[in-house]
Tab-separated table of C-alpha atoms and ligand atoms in Angstrom:
chain	number	residue	atom	x	y	z
A	6	THR	CA	0.064	-0.035	-0.016
A	7	GLN	CA	0.935	3.580	-0.550
A	8	PRO	CA	2.203	5.472	2.449
A	9	ALA	CA	-0.084	8.215	3.474
A	10	VAL	CA	0.793	11.797	2.571
A	11	VAL	CA	1.771	13.479	5.754
A	12	ASN	CA	3.302	16.815	4.657
A	13	GLN	CA	0.201	18.576	3.541
A	14	TYR	CA	-2.719	19.581	5.714
A	15	ALA	CA	-5.650	17.138	5.914
A	16	PRO	CA	-7.498	16.028	8.941
A	17	PHE	CA	-5.704	12.899	10.269
A	18	THR	CA	-7.420	9.461	10.349
A	19	THR	CA	-6.355	6.643	12.697
A	20	GLN	CA	-4.122	5.415	9.789
A	21	THR	CA	-2.582	8.835	8.673
A	22	VAL	CA	-1.735	9.778	12.264
A	23	VAL	CA	0.295	6.706	12.706
A	24	GLU	CA	2.119	7.241	9.418
A	25	PHE	CA	2.874	10.842	10.699
A	26	VAL	CA	4.124	9.687	14.178
A	27	LYS	CA	6.359	7.094	12.422
A	28	THR	CA	8.299	9.881	10.846
A	29	LEU	CA	9.085	11.473	14.346
A	30	SER	CA	11.531	8.858	15.836
A	31	ILE	CA	9.541	9.018	19.243
A	32	PHE	CA	9.048	5.320	19.538
A	33	ASP	CA	11.382	2.267	19.382
A	34	HIS	CA	8.781	0.029	17.755
A	35	PRO	CA	6.933	2.415	15.361
A	36	ASN	CA	5.497	-0.513	13.399
A	37	ARG	CA	3.343	-1.469	16.267
A	38	LEU	CA	1.358	1.588	17.003
A	39	ILE	CA	-2.363	1.742	17.587
A	40	ALA	CA	-4.291	5.001	17.315
A	41	ASN	CA	-7.686	6.031	18.664
A	42	GLU	CA	-9.527	9.274	18.318
A	43	ILE	CA	-10.412	10.371	21.813
A	44	GLY	CA	-11.428	13.950	21.403
A	45	ASP	CA	-14.613	15.196	23.271
A	46	GLY	CA	-13.886	18.954	23.044
A	47	ASN	CA	-15.553	21.428	20.822
A	48	LEU	CA	-12.853	22.157	18.294
A	49	ASN	CA	-10.241	19.603	17.481
A	50	LEU	CA	-9.244	16.055	16.783
A	51	VAL	CA	-7.400	14.203	19.613
A	52	PHE	CA	-5.674	10.883	18.922
A	53	GLN	CA	-4.065	8.740	21.544
A	54	LEU	CA	-1.252	6.506	20.072
A	55	VAL	CA	-0.122	3.378	22.043
A	56	GLU	CA	3.047	1.433	21.269
A	57	LEU	CA	1.919	-2.266	21.828
A	58	GLU	CA	5.324	-3.586	23.006
A	59	THR	CA	5.708	-1.086	25.702
A	60	ASN	CA	2.149	0.368	26.329
A	61	ARG	CA	3.933	3.782	25.972
A	62	SER	CA	1.469	6.397	24.716
A	63	ILE	CA	1.331	9.892	23.406
A	64	ILE	CA	-1.332	12.342	22.274
A	65	VAL	CA	-1.563	14.096	18.810
A	66	LYS	CA	-3.893	16.981	18.849
A	67	GLN	CA	-4.845	18.472	15.520
A	68	ALA	CA	-6.828	21.507	14.645
A	69	LEU	CA	-9.723	21.276	12.183
A	70	PRO	CA	-10.404	24.114	9.822
A	71	TYR	CA	-13.841	24.675	11.430
A	72	ALA	CA	-15.476	24.410	14.950
A	73	LYS	CA	-16.166	20.745	15.416
A	74	VAL	CA	-18.966	21.412	17.683
A	75	VAL	CA	-20.951	23.354	15.111
A	76	GLY	CA	-19.584	22.028	11.703
A	77	GLU	CA	-18.028	23.396	8.542
A	78	SER	CA	-20.336	26.465	8.671
A	79	TRP	CA	-18.161	27.937	11.366
A	80	PRO	CA	-14.646	28.119	9.853
A	81	LEU	CA	-11.675	28.575	12.049
A	82	SER	CA	-7.994	29.356	11.289
A	83	LEU	CA	-5.531	26.456	11.744
A	84	ASN	CA	-3.035	28.925	13.392
A	85	ARG	CA	-4.612	28.072	16.663
A	86	ALA	CA	-2.533	24.836	16.788
A	87	LYS	CA	0.665	27.024	16.611
A	88	ILE	CA	-0.701	29.358	19.253
A	89	GLU	CA	-1.388	26.408	21.524
A	90	SER	CA	2.028	24.770	21.080
A	91	GLU	CA	3.929	28.083	21.490
A	92	SER	CA	1.765	28.949	24.603
A	93	LEU	CA	2.620	25.454	26.098
A	94	ARG	CA	6.319	26.031	25.477
A	95	ILE	CA	6.374	29.554	27.035
A	96	THR	CA	4.338	28.295	30.073
A	97	ALA	CA	6.667	25.339	30.557
A	98	LYS	CA	9.539	27.813	31.142
A	99	VAL	CA	7.851	29.067	34.425
A	100	VAL	CA	5.735	26.203	35.586
A	101	PRO	CA	6.992	22.991	33.710
A	102	ASP	CA	5.285	20.722	36.356
A	103	LEU	CA	1.923	22.259	35.463
A	104	VAL	CA	1.632	21.767	31.753
A	105	PRO	CA	1.853	18.703	29.524
A	106	HIS	CA	5.283	18.202	27.923
A	107	VAL	CA	5.357	19.087	24.103
A	108	LEU	CA	7.280	16.480	22.071
A	109	HIS	CA	6.827	17.935	18.688
A	110	THR	CA	4.840	20.479	16.706
A	111	ASP	CA	4.023	20.693	13.053
A	112	HIS	CA	2.645	24.010	11.906
A	113	GLU	CA	1.853	22.772	8.309
A	114	LEU	CA	-0.338	19.810	9.681
A	115	ALA	CA	-1.644	22.060	12.489
A	116	CYS	CA	-0.795	19.583	15.242
A	117	THR	CA	0.931	19.162	18.502
A	118	VAL	CA	2.434	15.927	19.743
A	119	MET	CA	2.517	15.749	23.596
A	120	GLU	CA	2.755	13.746	26.668
A	121	ASP	CA	-0.344	11.487	27.289
A	122	LEU	CA	-1.998	12.399	30.552
A	123	SER	CA	-4.356	9.276	30.668
A	124	ASP	CA	-3.389	8.666	34.322
A	125	TYR	CA	-5.002	12.006	35.110
A	126	ASN	CA	-8.796	12.920	35.236
A	127	ILE	CA	-10.569	15.868	33.958
A	128	LEU	CA	-11.270	18.272	36.898
A	129	ARG	CA	-14.942	19.040	35.848
A	130	THR	CA	-15.859	15.300	35.919
A	131	GLU	CA	-14.018	14.914	39.291
A	132	LEU	CA	-15.847	17.820	40.749
A	133	ILE	CA	-19.114	16.531	39.511
A	134	SER	CA	-18.303	13.164	41.311
A	135	ASN	CA	-17.717	15.112	44.600
A	136	HIS	CA	-13.972	14.489	44.575
A	137	HIS	CA	-11.794	16.951	46.232
A	138	TYR	CA	-8.237	17.917	45.217
A	139	PRO	CA	-6.536	19.655	48.237
A	140	LEU	CA	-3.527	20.790	46.093
A	141	LEU	CA	-5.561	22.278	43.267
A	142	ALA	CA	-5.840	25.812	44.511
A	143	GLU	CA	-2.163	26.210	45.243
A	144	HIS	CA	-1.382	24.703	41.686
A	145	ILE	CA	-3.773	27.001	39.792
A	146	GLY	CA	-2.777	30.036	41.927
A	147	ARG	CA	0.976	29.592	41.188
A	148	TYR	CA	0.184	28.672	37.508
A	149	LEU	CA	-1.690	31.986	37.152
A	150	ALA	CA	0.784	34.201	38.875
A	151	GLN	CA	3.840	32.828	37.056
A	152	THR	CA	2.302	32.729	33.559
A	153	LEU	CA	0.591	36.081	33.818
A	154	PHE	CA	3.423	38.017	35.564
A	155	SER	CA	6.230	36.626	33.301
A	156	THR	CA	4.410	37.704	30.220
A	157	SER	CA	3.413	41.224	31.498
A	158	ASP	CA	5.125	44.455	31.011
A	159	PHE	CA	6.347	44.196	34.615
A	160	ALA	CA	8.678	41.344	33.655
A	161	LEU	CA	9.493	41.844	29.882
A	162	HIS	CA	11.366	44.361	27.847
A	163	PRO	CA	8.797	46.429	25.929
A	164	PHE	CA	10.181	45.276	22.604
A	165	VAL	CA	9.893	41.505	23.649
A	166	LYS	CA	6.431	42.125	24.995
A	167	LYS	CA	5.183	43.723	21.817
A	168	GLU	CA	6.698	41.018	19.617
A	169	LEU	CA	4.863	38.441	21.744
A	170	VAL	CA	1.540	40.451	21.485
A	171	GLN	CA	1.898	40.192	17.693
A	172	LYS	CA	2.799	36.543	17.729
A	173	PHE	CA	-0.241	35.769	19.921
A	174	THR	CA	-2.810	37.756	17.970
A	175	ASN	CA	-5.558	35.170	17.886
A	176	PRO	CA	-8.581	36.792	16.147
A	177	ASP	CA	-10.771	33.648	15.345
A	178	LEU	CA	-10.725	32.304	18.893
A	179	CYS	CA	-10.963	35.734	20.578
A	180	LYS	CA	-14.065	36.234	18.342
A	181	ILE	CA	-15.577	33.008	19.843
A	182	THR	CA	-15.107	34.441	23.372
A	183	GLU	CA	-16.306	37.967	22.345
A	184	ASP	CA	-19.471	36.359	20.953
A	185	LEU	CA	-20.181	33.457	23.132
A	186	VAL	CA	-19.107	34.986	26.539
A	187	PHE	CA	-19.653	38.662	26.138
A	188	THR	CA	-22.451	39.168	23.565
A	189	ASP	CA	-24.818	36.485	22.543
A	190	PRO	CA	-26.043	35.478	25.967
A	191	PHE	CA	-26.961	39.027	26.872
A	192	PHE	CA	-29.195	39.501	23.806
A	193	ASP	CA	-31.878	37.330	22.061
A	194	HIS	CA	-29.419	35.591	19.839
A	195	PRO	CA	-29.940	32.256	17.918
A	196	THR	CA	-26.823	30.603	19.508
A	197	ASN	CA	-28.343	30.782	22.952
A	198	ASP	CA	-29.665	27.549	24.373
A	199	PHE	CA	-31.969	27.316	27.351
A	200	PRO	CA	-35.193	25.503	28.270
A	201	THR	CA	-38.481	27.461	27.940
A	202	GLU	CA	-39.009	27.364	31.748
A	203	LEU	CA	-35.929	29.560	32.123
A	204	ARG	CA	-37.148	32.342	29.646
A	205	PRO	CA	-38.516	34.803	32.176
A	206	ALA	CA	-35.110	34.682	34.113
A	207	VAL	CA	-33.287	35.128	30.644
A	208	GLU	CA	-35.535	37.945	29.650
A	209	ALA	CA	-34.774	39.759	32.942
A	210	ILE	CA	-30.994	39.622	31.954
A	211	TRP	CA	-31.750	41.014	28.516
A	212	ALA	CA	-33.844	43.822	29.875
A	213	ASP	CA	-31.251	44.913	32.612
A	214	GLU	CA	-29.632	48.074	31.215
A	215	THR	CA	-27.307	48.436	34.093
A	216	LEU	CA	-26.204	44.860	33.590
A	217	LEU	CA	-25.731	45.354	29.854
A	218	THR	CA	-23.599	48.578	30.525
A	219	GLU	CA	-21.296	46.661	32.688
A	220	VAL	CA	-20.931	43.647	30.427
A	221	GLY	CA	-20.122	46.044	27.581
A	222	ILE	CA	-17.415	47.667	29.637
A	223	LEU	CA	-15.972	44.267	30.478
A	224	LYS	CA	-16.111	43.116	26.814
A	225	PHE	CA	-14.184	46.285	25.863
A	226	GLN	CA	-11.568	45.440	28.514
A	227	PHE	CA	-11.311	42.058	26.989
A	228	LEU	CA	-10.863	43.500	23.498
A	229	THR	CA	-8.341	46.161	24.411
A	230	GLN	CA	-6.214	45.480	27.471
A	231	ALA	CA	-3.162	43.439	26.511
A	232	GLU	CA	-1.903	42.902	29.974
A	233	ALA	CA	-0.355	39.477	29.869
A	234	LEU	CA	-0.490	36.249	27.833
A	235	LEU	CA	-3.763	34.494	28.998
A	236	HIS	CA	-4.597	30.895	28.759
A	237	GLY	CA	-8.001	32.235	27.502
A	238	ASP	CA	-10.239	29.258	28.260
A	239	LEU	CA	-9.432	28.145	31.851
A	240	HIS	CA	-12.441	26.244	32.830
A	241	THR	CA	-12.494	22.904	34.681
A	242	GLY	CA	-12.538	20.962	31.363
A	243	SER	CA	-9.026	22.395	30.666
A	244	ILE	CA	-7.547	21.065	33.766
A	245	PHE	CA	-6.355	17.534	34.474
A	246	VAL	CA	-5.718	16.310	37.979
A	247	THR	CA	-4.378	13.557	40.199
A	248	SER	CA	-4.113	13.686	43.891
A	249	GLN	CA	-0.565	15.059	43.590
A	250	SER	CA	-0.429	16.771	40.244
A	251	THR	CA	-2.262	19.298	38.120
A	252	LYS	CA	-1.859	20.042	34.365
A	253	VAL	CA	-3.393	22.922	32.631
A	254	ILE	CA	-4.093	21.889	29.008
A	255	ASP	CA	-5.659	23.367	25.814
A	256	PRO	CA	-4.306	26.984	25.583
A	257	GLU	CA	-5.494	27.483	22.106
A	258	PHE	CA	-7.369	30.603	23.070
A	259	ALA	CA	-4.211	32.190	24.273
A	260	PHE	CA	-3.804	35.918	23.565
A	261	PHE	CA	-2.648	39.106	25.390
A	262	GLY	CA	-5.697	40.163	27.433
A	263	PRO	CA	-6.687	41.435	30.861
A	264	ILE	CA	-5.114	39.286	33.720
A	265	GLY	CA	-8.465	39.032	35.559
A	266	PHE	CA	-9.984	37.011	32.798
A	267	ASP	CA	-8.249	33.675	33.459
A	268	LEU	CA	-8.887	34.032	37.172
A	269	GLY	CA	-12.573	34.865	36.559
A	270	GLN	CA	-13.135	31.901	34.271
A	271	PHE	CA	-11.618	29.477	36.887
A	272	PHE	CA	-13.710	31.041	39.753
A	273	ALA	CA	-16.842	30.899	37.628
A	274	ASN	CA	-16.381	27.215	36.823
A	275	ILE	CA	-15.755	26.309	40.594
A	276	ILE	CA	-18.910	28.414	41.426
A	277	LEU	CA	-20.942	26.588	38.886
A	278	ASN	CA	-19.968	23.398	40.463
A	279	ALA	CA	-20.817	24.743	43.898
A	280	LEU	CA	-24.301	25.730	42.650
A	281	SER	CA	-24.791	22.239	41.265
A	282	LYS	CA	-24.255	20.783	44.806
A	283	LEU	CA	-27.333	22.417	45.881
A	284	ALA	CA	-29.103	19.542	44.175
A	285	THR	CA	-27.210	17.087	46.508
A	286	THR	CA	-27.514	15.946	50.090
A	287	GLU	CA	-23.856	16.260	51.153
A	288	ARG	CA	-23.841	19.878	50.211
A	289	PRO	CA	-22.318	21.694	53.391
A	290	ALA	CA	-19.052	19.935	53.312
A	291	LEU	CA	-18.666	20.167	49.439
A	292	LEU	CA	-19.597	23.815	49.422
A	293	SER	CA	-17.193	24.818	51.936
A	294	GLU	CA	-14.336	22.944	50.144
A	295	LEU	CA	-15.161	24.634	46.839
A	296	LEU	CA	-15.311	28.123	48.446
A	297	ARG	CA	-12.017	27.289	50.052
A	298	THR	CA	-10.588	26.455	46.616
A	299	THR	CA	-11.491	29.913	45.357
A	300	GLU	CA	-10.097	31.563	48.444
A	301	ARG	CA	-6.745	29.648	48.351
A	302	THR	CA	-6.507	30.250	44.710
A	303	TRP	CA	-6.723	33.992	45.039
A	304	ILE	CA	-4.423	34.000	48.130
A	305	THR	CA	-1.707	31.944	46.328
A	306	PHE	CA	-1.961	34.028	43.229
A	307	ALA	CA	-1.619	37.273	45.196
A	308	GLN	CA	1.228	36.092	47.245
A	309	GLU	CA	3.096	34.584	44.155
A	310	PHE	CA	2.460	37.574	42.072
A	311	THR	CA	3.803	39.905	44.859
A	312	LYS	CA	6.893	37.809	45.204
A	313	LEU	CA	7.570	38.065	41.422
A	314	TRP	CA	6.809	41.790	41.449
A	315	ASP	CA	9.406	42.308	44.320
A	316	GLU	CA	12.040	40.000	42.964
A	317	SER	CA	11.814	39.653	39.214
A	318	ASN	CA	10.616	42.964	37.822
A	319	GLN	CA	11.981	44.909	34.778
A	320	GLU	CA	9.901	48.009	35.443
A	321	ILE	CA	11.016	50.963	37.457
A	322	TYR	CA	7.396	51.737	38.581
A	323	THR	CA	7.257	48.362	40.486
A	324	ASN	CA	9.304	50.141	43.125
A	325	VAL	CA	6.643	52.724	43.694
A	326	SER	CA	4.785	51.352	46.723
A	327	GLY	CA	1.185	52.359	45.674
A	328	ILE	CA	1.105	50.576	42.357
A	329	LEU	CA	0.932	46.886	43.307
A	330	PRO	CA	-2.206	47.197	45.621
A	331	ARG	CA	-3.945	49.167	42.827
A	332	PHE	CA	-3.054	46.656	40.218
A	333	LEU	CA	-4.031	43.700	42.403
A	334	LEU	CA	-7.410	45.381	43.136
A	335	LYS	CA	-7.863	45.947	39.374
A	336	ILE	CA	-7.225	42.246	38.707
A	337	TRP	CA	-9.570	41.136	41.445
A	338	THR	CA	-12.448	43.507	40.320
A	339	ASP	CA	-12.003	42.406	36.728
A	340	ALA	CA	-11.944	38.684	37.732
A	341	ILE	CA	-15.293	39.078	39.605
A	342	GLY	CA	-16.838	40.639	36.535
A	343	PHE	CA	-15.453	38.049	34.161
A	344	ALA	CA	-16.596	35.287	36.447
A	345	GLY	CA	-20.109	36.738	36.290
A	346	CYS	CA	-20.181	36.699	32.412
A	347	GLU	CA	-18.861	33.145	32.406
A	348	ILE	CA	-21.511	31.959	34.815
A	349	VAL	CA	-24.291	33.548	32.760
A	350	ARG	CA	-22.922	32.186	29.365
A	351	ARG	CA	-22.464	28.662	30.795
A	352	THR	CA	-26.075	28.691	31.841
A	353	ILE	CA	-27.859	30.094	28.731
A	354	GLY	CA	-25.290	30.375	25.894
A	355	LEU	CA	-24.174	28.014	23.285
A	356	ALA	CA	-21.577	26.060	25.469
A	357	HIS	CA	-23.066	24.696	28.643
A	358	VAL	CA	-21.460	22.993	31.474
A	359	ALA	CA	-22.255	19.322	32.609
A	360	ASP	CA	-22.277	20.507	36.205
A	361	LEU	CA	-25.542	22.169	35.690
A	362	ASP	CA	-27.012	20.169	32.712
A	363	SER	CA	-26.441	16.867	34.554
A	364	ILE	CA	-28.760	17.780	37.550
A	365	GLU	CA	-31.361	15.003	37.104
A	366	ASP	CA	-34.448	16.584	38.583
A	367	PHE	CA	-35.620	19.124	36.004
A	368	HIS	CA	-37.392	21.441	38.390
A	369	THR	CA	-34.225	21.675	40.605
A	370	GLN	CA	-32.142	22.212	37.507
A	371	ILE	CA	-34.167	25.253	36.484
A	372	GLU	CA	-34.106	26.695	39.991
A	373	ILE	CA	-30.365	26.288	40.216
A	374	LYS	CA	-29.997	27.867	36.853
A	375	GLU	CA	-32.108	30.750	37.876
A	376	ARG	CA	-29.932	31.303	40.925
A	377	ALA	CA	-26.840	31.049	38.603
A	378	LEU	CA	-28.181	33.837	36.289
A	379	GLN	CA	-28.982	36.100	39.471
A	380	LEU	CA	-25.537	35.464	40.918
A	381	GLY	CA	-23.735	36.057	37.631
A	382	ALA	CA	-25.577	39.279	37.068
A	383	ASP	CA	-24.939	40.409	40.703
A	384	LEU	CA	-21.267	39.763	40.372
A	385	ILE	CA	-21.023	41.732	37.183
A	386	LYS	CA	-22.938	44.629	38.590
A	387	SER	CA	-21.428	44.910	42.057
A	388	ARG	CA	-17.861	43.871	41.261
A	389	THR	CA	-16.470	47.271	42.290
A	390	GLN	CA	-18.022	47.012	45.710
A	391	LEU	CA	-16.750	43.562	46.525
A	392	TYR	CA	-13.270	44.920	47.474
A	393	SER	CA	-12.090	41.880	49.301
A	394	LEU	CA	-12.018	38.125	49.328
A	395	SER	CA	-14.449	38.006	52.275
A	396	HIS	CA	-16.964	40.294	50.542
A	397	PHE	CA	-16.927	37.979	47.537
A	398	ILE	CA	-17.233	34.859	49.610
A	399	GLN	CA	-20.107	36.234	51.649
A	400	ARG	CA	-21.844	37.085	48.292
A	401	ILE	CA	-21.374	33.554	46.891
A	402	LYS	CA	-22.419	32.106	50.273
A	403	GLY	CA	-25.663	34.216	50.000
A	404	ALA	CA	-26.398	32.760	46.534
A	405	LEU	CA	-25.803	29.214	47.879
A	406	ARG	CA	-28.050	29.560	50.801
A	407	SER	CA	-31.334	27.836	50.291
B	528	SR1	C1	-17.380	26.879	19.757
B	528	SR1	S1	-16.427	26.721	21.036
B	528	SR1	C2	-17.335	26.827	22.450
B	528	SR1	C3	-16.573	26.907	23.684
B	528	SR1	O1	-15.621	25.815	23.847
B	528	SR1	C4	-14.346	26.267	24.193
B	528	SR1	O2	-13.751	25.445	25.123
B	528	SR1	C5	-14.615	27.655	24.680
B	528	SR1	O3	-15.010	27.797	26.103
B	528	SR1	C6	-15.674	28.113	23.736
B	528	SR1	O4	-16.392	29.193	24.212
């Protein structure tokens, strides 16, 4: 048989991906490779390749020229594969233990070959199953502080920063967030997806001028504030965990944006999980663990960020004592607002979360979704009054009280 063509872009099949990996000298027994497509995400193909002799395995992730979740009617640039692999490499310089190891990238074929994390579990699924990860908050807090500080103007020469901003211009993927997080859920748009029973609560969102003003401001911040290289899609499906280790995956939405965005998305997805626990009987213990995770993440982030500010800065203004507290407050306020947008969009927008959708009793599901919408809107509107962690936690506790 003819060998498959592996130097020109075409979506891989389980045969052609094996042909491709054979050319890379990764395995000692490349003739005994088995491939399976295991991708369950919205955008890409993901293959696991196993070497039969040794059981060694790797992952090949390949971008499709369209959004898999919608189909060919939603074209997307293949450049996101390059963005993802470059982001993983940059991130590995500061937190090598918190990202998968990249073995190879091929920009022409829009794919990244990386370490297989099949010993890990997806955080979202674990949280839904009531499993708790005590090291998670410290890991994510450190990941955020290190990645965001090291790519900011506080750490980089302005020429280097601006070169990176250009390299990570990611218009297609940013447009997805601009539409799906900041726009469509706040208007009567065909991409929205919610049951009829939720319509009164959704219409209250659409009619709330104060809310729309604040979401518009947050969207404009997302569009214009190139503070640091973000992950850009830091929900609990982008995090793999074991009891000892955490890996942040899928940074294909990476671009230079407001630092609070990554924090906000992470907080929102933890809060969405906390809301889903209102449908369970073991809720008090679970809720306090989840709230502790948000608290510990922020505390670790702020401590690590402060340490980097003091010890690794490149900017003379880091020595002026009033600036760090102001900057941390901005990040905090932004994070709360972005968290609110994420909570609303995961409840009524195109891309839902299993945490809420898997609540079996339909009536309870609607009640919890109504509560999510109220909490999301409240966080967006009152973010500048929630100056401290304890204000924020009190507000979340209020929403979780039955
Ligand atoms: C069409 S993509 C839908 C969502 O999946 C990604 O993971 C992002 O969260 C995006 O908004």
